[in-house]
Amino acid sequence: MISGPPRGMRDFYPEDVRLRNWLFGLWREVSESFGFQEYDGPVVESEELYIRKSGEEIVGQLYNFEDKGGRRLALRPEMTPTLARMIIARGSSLPKPIKWFSIPQCFRYERMSKGRRREHYQWNLDIVGAEEPTAEAEVIAAAIEFLKRVGLTRDDVVVLLSNRRLLSALLKSKGLPQEKFPDVCLVIDKKGKVSDADLHAMLVDIGLSEAMIANLFDVLRIESLDDAERVLKTAGAPLAPLDETRKVLECLSHFGLAQFCRFDISIVRGLLYYTGPVFEFFDADRKFRAICGGGRYDNLLESYGGERVSAVGLGFGDVVVTEVLADKGLLPDFSSGLDYAVIPFSEEQRKVATEIAQSLRSQGRTVTMSLETKKLRKSLSDADRAGAAKVIIVAPDELAAAKVVLRDMKSGEERAIPIADLCAP
Amino acid sequence: MISGPPRGMRDFYPEDVRLRNWLFGLWREVSESFGFQEYDGPVVESEELYIRKSGEEIVGQLYNFEDKGGRRLALRPEMTPTLARMIIARGSSLPKPIKWFSIPQCFRYERMSKGRRREHYQWNLDIVGAEEPTAEAEVIAAAIEFLKRVGLTRDDVVVLLSNRRLLSALLKSKGLPQEKFPDVCLVIDKKGKVSDADLHAMLVDIGLSEAMIANLFDVLRIESLDDAERVLKTAGAPLAPLDETRKVLECLSHFGLAQFCRFDISIVRGLLYYTGPVFEFFDADRKFRAICGGGRYDNLLESYGGERVSAVGLGFGDVVVTEVLADKGLLPDFSSGLDYAVIPFSEEQRKVATEIAQSLRSQGRTVTMSLETKKLRKSLSDADRAGAAKVIIVAPDELAAAKVVLRDMKSGEERAIPIADLCAP
């Protein structure tokens, strides 16, 4: 006896695929309306693509293995390294800015607590080769556009924004040694997910003094960009990271989206390659994990041997948003969408029934046909269970008059209609 | 420096994804028009799902590995075992016949000669719980419908049909022990791919006598169902497998597709689970490998612990058909399809430019916007390289009159138009 899918993986039955296709269809539609082009890479990549630095959760959770040729491979945990590799391979032949999107399935070998999965699909939007905060605004606006199209409003969703350069400047003004900053980011990313006591312990672990930890918690209490400005000014630090953050918000106001967005110093993201503005979307009640997130990465392509080029990316998983939509009753009802079932009364009528089915199909209708002749009641029940809206019964009496019986499955109404009416070109 | 994708895997740049989406879109459209419902399973499955019997190429080429939890897993080499598993899991709650389709990426660890790949996408059509040859006709008709929609005719493609039950009866009448039949099928599947001498050697390897091999080659020289009938009648063997094969062809004639199809005794397929009618599609010139193939499998679900239920399946890869279409010049030209590029003359005009872009997007247009202001000539060149059909320039003089400049990128024609004309609701 064969069991279900491997632990943490999903089967997609037709009703699940209908949901998935609806989601992916909207992601594609929004991406294309913003001028993004779709790309994709292999679901299995070289492991080295993901071996950046220790500390990141994503590296510890790599779904990696050795193939028969002794190659170290991994199921892709995220798409950005593939994007970087593909862009580098094409060199300068790609006109910049590059605006690409993708909907890869991504894998993490997580411990299987709390019903978490080992795979999800992730809508990725990236703009490579754009220095200005207009790029952040563009990907955030696209993600909000998607949320609006599925029926979520600014009462349902909040976009929290911050900036690693700003956080770095603030912490530096409070005495944090620069080399500690990456580790500090990975710890701060856990804020809200673990207790403040655990957070404190993690900060001790990475070698911060009690005084520094107290300063760090002070910084995390900053509530506005104006507050941040006062701290930086007091320290005589440069204000560029502050201006950059304000510019992202200003660009979003051009989209009429300022009211979706709020500064939140504790947003840092869990990936080391972010260097500037970062953001995460949450449901307003904070009942769920982040809906999506992203930020600017300046050094990733260079770290893979490409030129230094600034980029902005956003990753948007299929799982959390589906949970949010289900919670709010916003998931559509996905019917099978079958227009017709054609039932030949006996094998004598199969040829005509086939021709009618084929004609309807050529007109763009979705049509199934009984593959064997049974008692009519049984065939009608099959058609009903298959979800057919209408049934066409091809029976000898009507056929003699070049007609068939058309039955509406909802009303139960039946009438004989000329075949020519169905098969009009 | 990071190299390309892992050996045998493909990157999909935007032009490749456009081709892939076109192909998948047509596969979906045709599947749905025939009343099939889409499903999907995990790209990684338990290895045991594929460990059936030795001898099959697909088992020797399994892309398998052990995960961190010590589970034996494999990248799916084909979809039918997943289909069987999923149907068994739902038990009798699924109304039969089940008509499902899927477009999985499948993996085989082949030796990398002749530019062969380790992955491909494969359109799968399956009908589970239908005993009649109408099911074979249905999946074959759907595949031909797809070929017609991409511009291939019966001058381009031939459907070769046979039947394992028929081959088995013929070989039995010539003295082949029943237990040798599965191995013989795997060898015959190589006919045309290896020399007859190699075929002979393989038949010796599986333990056939010279006399039996000679008889087998006699059977493979059978050219028509009438010839086959004579052989069976001479041996006093039952004619049921012959009738079944003729019935597939008769059902196909109901679809008006008889002229696409031809009986060919050497068609057996390389998978052991086929039990009845089998078929493969080829380009008429036989320049390429099989375009698609499939057949009836009676025992697969039972072998996984499900009920015994007859099923018919078809697998249709993305690679060969693309080669055939390219060879015949039938691949469409896939442009980026970008409707507009919006260019603010300076940062002063960014807010209005953003509003215009958003309005056009809400009208279903695909729109990119300059993310930084550059010299106009440079911005126009960017828009051109991005493939924009039209450019909207938002400049102060026209803006004072509530107008923008609309430039047709093909003709180069420019004219000032009221913003209200673009942003009509």
XYZ file of C-alpha atoms in Angstrom, chain A residues 1-7 9-15 17-18 20-21 28 32-35 37-46 48-49 60-69 71 73 75 85-90 92-97 99-100 105 107 109 118 121 127 129-132 134-135 138 145 149 254-255 304-305 336 338 350-351 354-355 358 361 365-369 371-372 374 382 385, chain B residues 1-7 9-15 17-18 20-21 28 32-35 37-46 48-49 60-69 71 73 75 85-90 92-97 99-100 105 107 109 118 121 127 129-132 134-135 138 145 149 251 254-255 304-305 336 338 350-351 354-355 358 361 365-369 371-372 382 385:
198
model
C 0.000 0.000 0.000
C 1.404 3.356 -1.031
C 0.961 6.177 1.445
C 0.412 9.876 0.738
C 2.888 12.437 -0.568
C 6.293 12.716 1.148
C 6.179 14.473 4.517
C 4.599 18.025 0.470
C 1.186 18.638 -1.047
C -1.024 16.777 -3.464
C -3.151 19.020 -5.642
C -6.556 17.555 -6.385
C -8.624 19.298 -9.090
C -10.231 21.687 -6.575
C -5.418 23.180 -8.789
C -8.379 25.435 -9.547
C -3.748 27.473 -7.549
C -4.483 28.441 -11.160
C 0.743 36.683 -13.831
C 2.441 41.669 -16.717
C 0.338 44.771 -16.162
C 3.350 46.266 -14.366
C 5.621 45.290 -17.267
C 8.411 39.373 -17.771
C 8.200 35.784 -16.573
C 11.293 33.575 -16.207
C 11.960 30.244 -14.524
C 14.911 28.076 -13.561
C 15.491 24.480 -12.515
C 13.748 23.237 -9.376
C 17.046 21.508 -8.581
C 20.110 23.746 -8.398
C 23.777 23.336 -7.472
C 26.919 25.981 -3.866
C 24.419 28.577 -5.087
C 20.428 25.281 7.660
C 17.150 24.145 6.128
C 18.550 23.334 2.707
C 16.872 20.348 1.038
C 20.146 19.086 -0.365
C 21.479 15.760 -1.639
C 24.109 14.136 -3.834
C 23.171 12.877 -7.303
C 24.473 9.706 -8.970
C 27.331 11.673 -10.533
C 27.165 16.430 -7.641
C 22.448 19.547 -5.475
C 15.855 21.726 -4.207
C 22.891 33.359 -11.908
C 20.709 33.720 -15.006
C 21.241 37.471 -15.270
C 24.999 37.100 -14.880
C 25.029 34.413 -17.609
C 23.466 36.842 -20.101
C 25.257 43.057 -20.533
C 22.934 41.845 -23.297
C 19.895 42.287 -21.050
C 18.605 45.881 -21.108
C 18.375 47.367 -17.617
C 16.354 47.784 -15.561
C 11.891 43.559 -14.537
C 11.267 39.837 -14.149
C 7.952 26.067 -6.061
C 11.619 23.910 -0.646
C 13.661 21.121 5.088
C 8.405 21.758 3.237
C 4.949 28.382 -4.315
C 13.869 44.778 -10.568
C 19.583 47.677 -12.178
C 17.462 50.403 -10.621
C 19.038 52.556 -7.908
C 16.025 54.691 -7.055
C 10.835 54.015 -7.261
C 11.781 50.354 -7.643
C 6.867 49.484 -7.953
C -2.658 45.575 -6.608
C -7.878 42.141 -6.881
C 2.155 58.685 -5.804
C 0.408 55.348 -6.209
C 28.265 35.482 -7.583
C 30.907 37.006 -9.847
C -15.480 22.246 -12.317
C -17.967 21.754 -17.331
C -21.990 7.275 -30.693
C -20.786 8.667 -34.004
C -18.928 12.362 -30.986
C -19.510 14.839 -33.794
C -16.322 17.842 -31.189
C -15.369 21.804 -28.279
C -17.065 24.729 -24.828
C -15.870 22.206 -22.244
C -17.509 18.907 -23.045
C -17.333 15.387 -21.699
C -18.941 12.414 -23.397
C -17.518 6.562 -22.739
C -19.934 3.677 -22.449
C -25.550 2.762 -19.601
C -22.542 10.507 -13.927
C -21.361 14.197 -10.492
C 31.751 32.372 -10.342
C 28.512 30.402 -10.512
C 28.050 28.298 -13.632
C 24.797 27.513 -15.451
C 21.990 25.213 -14.371
C 22.835 21.682 -13.218
C 23.763 19.319 -16.054
C 18.437 21.033 -16.636
C 17.046 24.093 -18.368
C 16.891 27.774 -17.537
C 13.804 29.520 -18.874
C 14.487 33.085 -19.966
C 11.433 35.260 -20.708
C 11.338 34.178 -24.374
C 8.659 31.041 -20.725
C 6.528 32.702 -23.409
C 6.226 27.349 -22.491
C 3.126 29.312 -21.464
C -4.913 23.224 -20.700
C -10.592 21.288 -20.482
C -12.502 21.292 -23.751
C -12.501 17.471 -23.503
C -13.735 17.662 -19.910
C -9.702 18.323 -14.791
C -6.210 19.409 -13.796
C -4.367 17.828 -10.832
C -0.759 17.896 -9.644
C 1.427 16.104 -7.126
C 4.801 16.671 -5.517
C 7.850 16.922 -7.778
C 9.609 14.782 -5.172
C 7.984 11.425 -4.371
C 8.821 8.392 -2.258
C 9.161 3.091 -3.523
C 6.459 4.470 -5.809
C 17.431 2.415 -13.854
C 17.349 6.145 -14.581
C 15.653 7.154 -11.361
C 16.818 10.532 -10.029
C 16.777 9.309 -6.438
C 18.404 10.374 -3.173
C 18.116 10.209 0.594
C 16.788 13.205 2.546
C 18.034 14.433 5.929
C 15.459 12.246 7.679
C 13.806 8.864 3.573
C 13.013 9.994 -2.326
C 12.349 13.365 -8.488
C -1.604 7.046 -5.464
C -3.875 10.097 -5.355
C -6.871 8.244 -6.741
C -6.403 5.366 -4.291
C -6.205 7.879 -1.410
C -9.641 9.289 -2.288
C -14.613 5.515 -4.003
C -15.490 9.186 -3.376
C -14.269 10.118 -6.868
C -16.975 9.581 -9.498
C -15.769 7.373 -12.348
C -14.699 7.671 -15.026
C -10.756 12.308 -16.398
C -7.716 14.145 -15.150
C 8.036 18.394 -14.876
C 13.149 13.825 -14.367
C 19.003 10.583 -14.792
C 17.397 15.186 -17.553
C 7.507 18.789 -18.989
C -9.099 8.289 -17.909
C -12.469 3.568 -14.713
C -13.430 3.239 -18.379
C -13.269 -0.220 -19.921
C -14.242 0.690 -23.458
C -13.774 4.977 -26.432
C -11.280 6.024 -23.736
C -10.754 10.237 -26.369
C -6.739 18.356 -31.426
C -4.229 23.874 -32.989
C -13.987 5.165 -32.391
C -16.133 8.775 -35.319
C -13.847 11.712 -34.556
C -0.445 -0.081 -5.375
C -3.152 -1.559 -3.150
C 7.239 40.823 -24.952
C 4.329 45.446 -23.578
C 6.455 61.383 -11.472
C 3.187 61.586 -9.552
C 2.381 57.081 -11.876
C -1.319 57.897 -11.963
C -1.927 52.899 -12.834
C -3.007 49.034 -15.810
C -2.866 47.310 -20.319
C 0.704 46.172 -19.683
C 2.679 49.212 -18.657
C 6.208 49.894 -17.527
C 7.344 53.228 -16.129
C 12.150 54.298 -12.593
C 14.563 57.200 -12.872
C 15.113 51.939 -22.796
C 14.585 47.745 -25.779
